[in-house]
GROMACS .gro file of C-alpha atoms in nm:
model
  104
    1UNK     CA    1  11.702  14.503   5.387
    2UNK     CA    2  11.469  14.225   5.472
    3UNK     CA    3  11.633  14.187   5.809
    4UNK     CA    4  11.583  14.554   5.897
    5UNK     CA    5  11.223  14.528   5.784
    6UNK     CA    6  11.163  14.238   6.024
    7UNK     CA    7  11.314  14.433   6.311
    8UNK     CA    8  11.089  14.730   6.252
    9UNK     CA    9  10.781  14.507   6.226
   10UNK     CA   10  10.865  14.334   6.554
   11UNK     CA   11  10.912  14.667   6.726
   12UNK     CA   12  10.573  14.787   6.605
   13UNK     CA   13  10.380  14.482   6.738
   14UNK     CA   14  10.258  14.544   7.093
   15UNK     CA   15  10.359  14.276   7.341
   16UNK     CA   16  10.066  14.153   7.551
   17UNK     CA   17  10.226  14.057   7.883
   18UNK     CA   18   9.986  13.996   8.171
   19UNK     CA   19  10.047  14.200   8.481
   20UNK     CA   20  10.173  14.049   8.806
   21UNK     CA   21   9.826  14.050   8.970
   22UNK     CA   22   9.680  13.841   8.688
   23UNK     CA   23   9.965  13.590   8.709
   24UNK     CA   24   9.940  13.564   9.090
   25UNK     CA   25   9.560  13.532   9.072
   26UNK     CA   26   9.591  13.248   8.824
   27UNK     CA   27   9.847  13.074   9.044
   28UNK     CA   28   9.625  13.111   9.353
   29UNK     CA   29   9.325  12.966   9.168
   30UNK     CA   30   9.535  12.671   9.052
   31UNK     CA   31   9.671  12.606   9.401
   32UNK     CA   32   9.321  12.637   9.552
   33UNK     CA   33   9.179  12.396   9.294
   34UNK     CA   34   9.455  12.141   9.359
   35UNK     CA   35   9.410  12.171   9.736
   36UNK     CA   36   9.033  12.126   9.705
   37UNK     CA   37   9.084  11.822   9.481
   38UNK     CA   38   9.333  11.673   9.729
   39UNK     CA   39   9.103  11.731  10.027
   40UNK     CA   40   8.809  11.581   9.843
   41UNK     CA   41   9.011  11.274   9.750
   42UNK     CA   42   9.141  11.229  10.106
   43UNK     CA   43   8.798  11.271  10.265
   44UNK     CA   44   8.645  11.027  10.017
   45UNK     CA   45   8.916  10.773  10.093
   46UNK     CA   46   8.862  10.822  10.467
   47UNK     CA   47   8.485  10.775  10.438
   48UNK     CA   48   8.537  10.466  10.225
   49UNK     CA   49   8.787  10.319  10.472
   50UNK     CA   50   8.556  10.380  10.768
   51UNK     CA   51   8.263  10.231  10.578
   52UNK     CA   52   8.460   9.919  10.489
   53UNK     CA   53   8.589   9.886  10.846
   54UNK     CA   54   8.236   9.908  10.982
   55UNK     CA   55   8.085   9.673  10.723
   56UNK     CA   56   8.356   9.407  10.740
   57UNK     CA   57   8.258   9.257  11.078
   58UNK     CA   58   7.895   9.251  10.970
   59UNK     CA   59   7.981   9.068  10.648
   60UNK     CA   60   8.206   8.811  10.814
   61UNK     CA   61   7.980   8.725  11.108
   62UNK     CA   62   7.678   8.612  10.901
   63UNK     CA   63   7.452   8.668  11.202
   64UNK     CA   64   7.632   8.421  11.428
   65UNK     CA   65   7.848   8.527  11.716
   66UNK     CA   66   8.057   8.322  11.950
   67UNK     CA   67   7.926   8.283  12.300
   68UNK     CA   68   8.132   8.404  12.590
   69UNK     CA   69   8.245   8.164  12.859
   70UNK     CA   70   7.978   8.289  13.099
   71UNK     CA   71   7.704   8.238  12.839
   72UNK     CA   72   7.822   7.885  12.761
   73UNK     CA   73   7.830   7.795  13.131
   74UNK     CA   74   7.488   7.953  13.186
   75UNK     CA   75   7.340   7.749  12.902
   76UNK     CA   76   7.488   7.427  13.037
   77UNK     CA   77   7.324   7.473  13.379
   78UNK     CA   78   6.971   7.363  13.447
   79UNK     CA   79   6.775   7.665  13.558
   80UNK     CA   80   6.438   7.637  13.722
   81UNK     CA   81   6.174   7.886  13.606
   82UNK     CA   82   6.175   8.085  13.933
   83UNK     CA   83   6.554   8.101  13.970
   84UNK     CA   84   6.758   8.407  13.886
   85UNK     CA   85   7.009   8.385  13.597
   86UNK     CA   86   7.336   8.202  13.669
   87UNK     CA   87   7.565   8.510  13.663
   88UNK     CA   88   7.345   8.686  13.918
   89UNK     CA   89   7.323   8.369  14.123
   90UNK     CA   90   7.704   8.346  14.125
   91UNK     CA   91   7.722   8.709  14.237
   92UNK     CA   92   7.472   8.637  14.513
   93UNK     CA   93   7.680   8.338  14.631
   94UNK     CA   94   8.001   8.542  14.628
   95UNK     CA   95   7.836   8.816  14.837
   96UNK     CA   96   7.709   8.552  15.080
   97UNK     CA   97   8.057   8.396  15.104
   98UNK     CA   98   8.211   8.741  15.163
   99UNK     CA   99   7.967   8.807  15.447
  100UNK     CA  100   8.054   8.475  15.604
  101UNK     CA  101   8.427   8.544  15.575
  102UNK     CA  102   8.375   8.890  15.722
  103UNK     CA  103   8.203   8.739  16.025
  104UNK     CA  104   8.477   8.482  16.071
   0.00000   0.00000   0.00000
């Protein structure tokens, strides 16, 4: 008799099953939350990577930079105060040489 009593009690208890809209809404919120978390994490990682990439050359240079070949040559030449800088002087000589070759 106890078994029959349990069956009747179970049949009398209302079952609270959420409807399909509630289940789908909960799933959408979960998916949206995960997507937002993933995007936030990816954008933070991207900003961090760009920041490190931009700061790394500044940290390694310590304010000193290597001179280019033209700058080293220009510093080794004696320049009089009224002369133009060596690269411009070289350009002027090359233009003069081109004019001479054109005439020849």
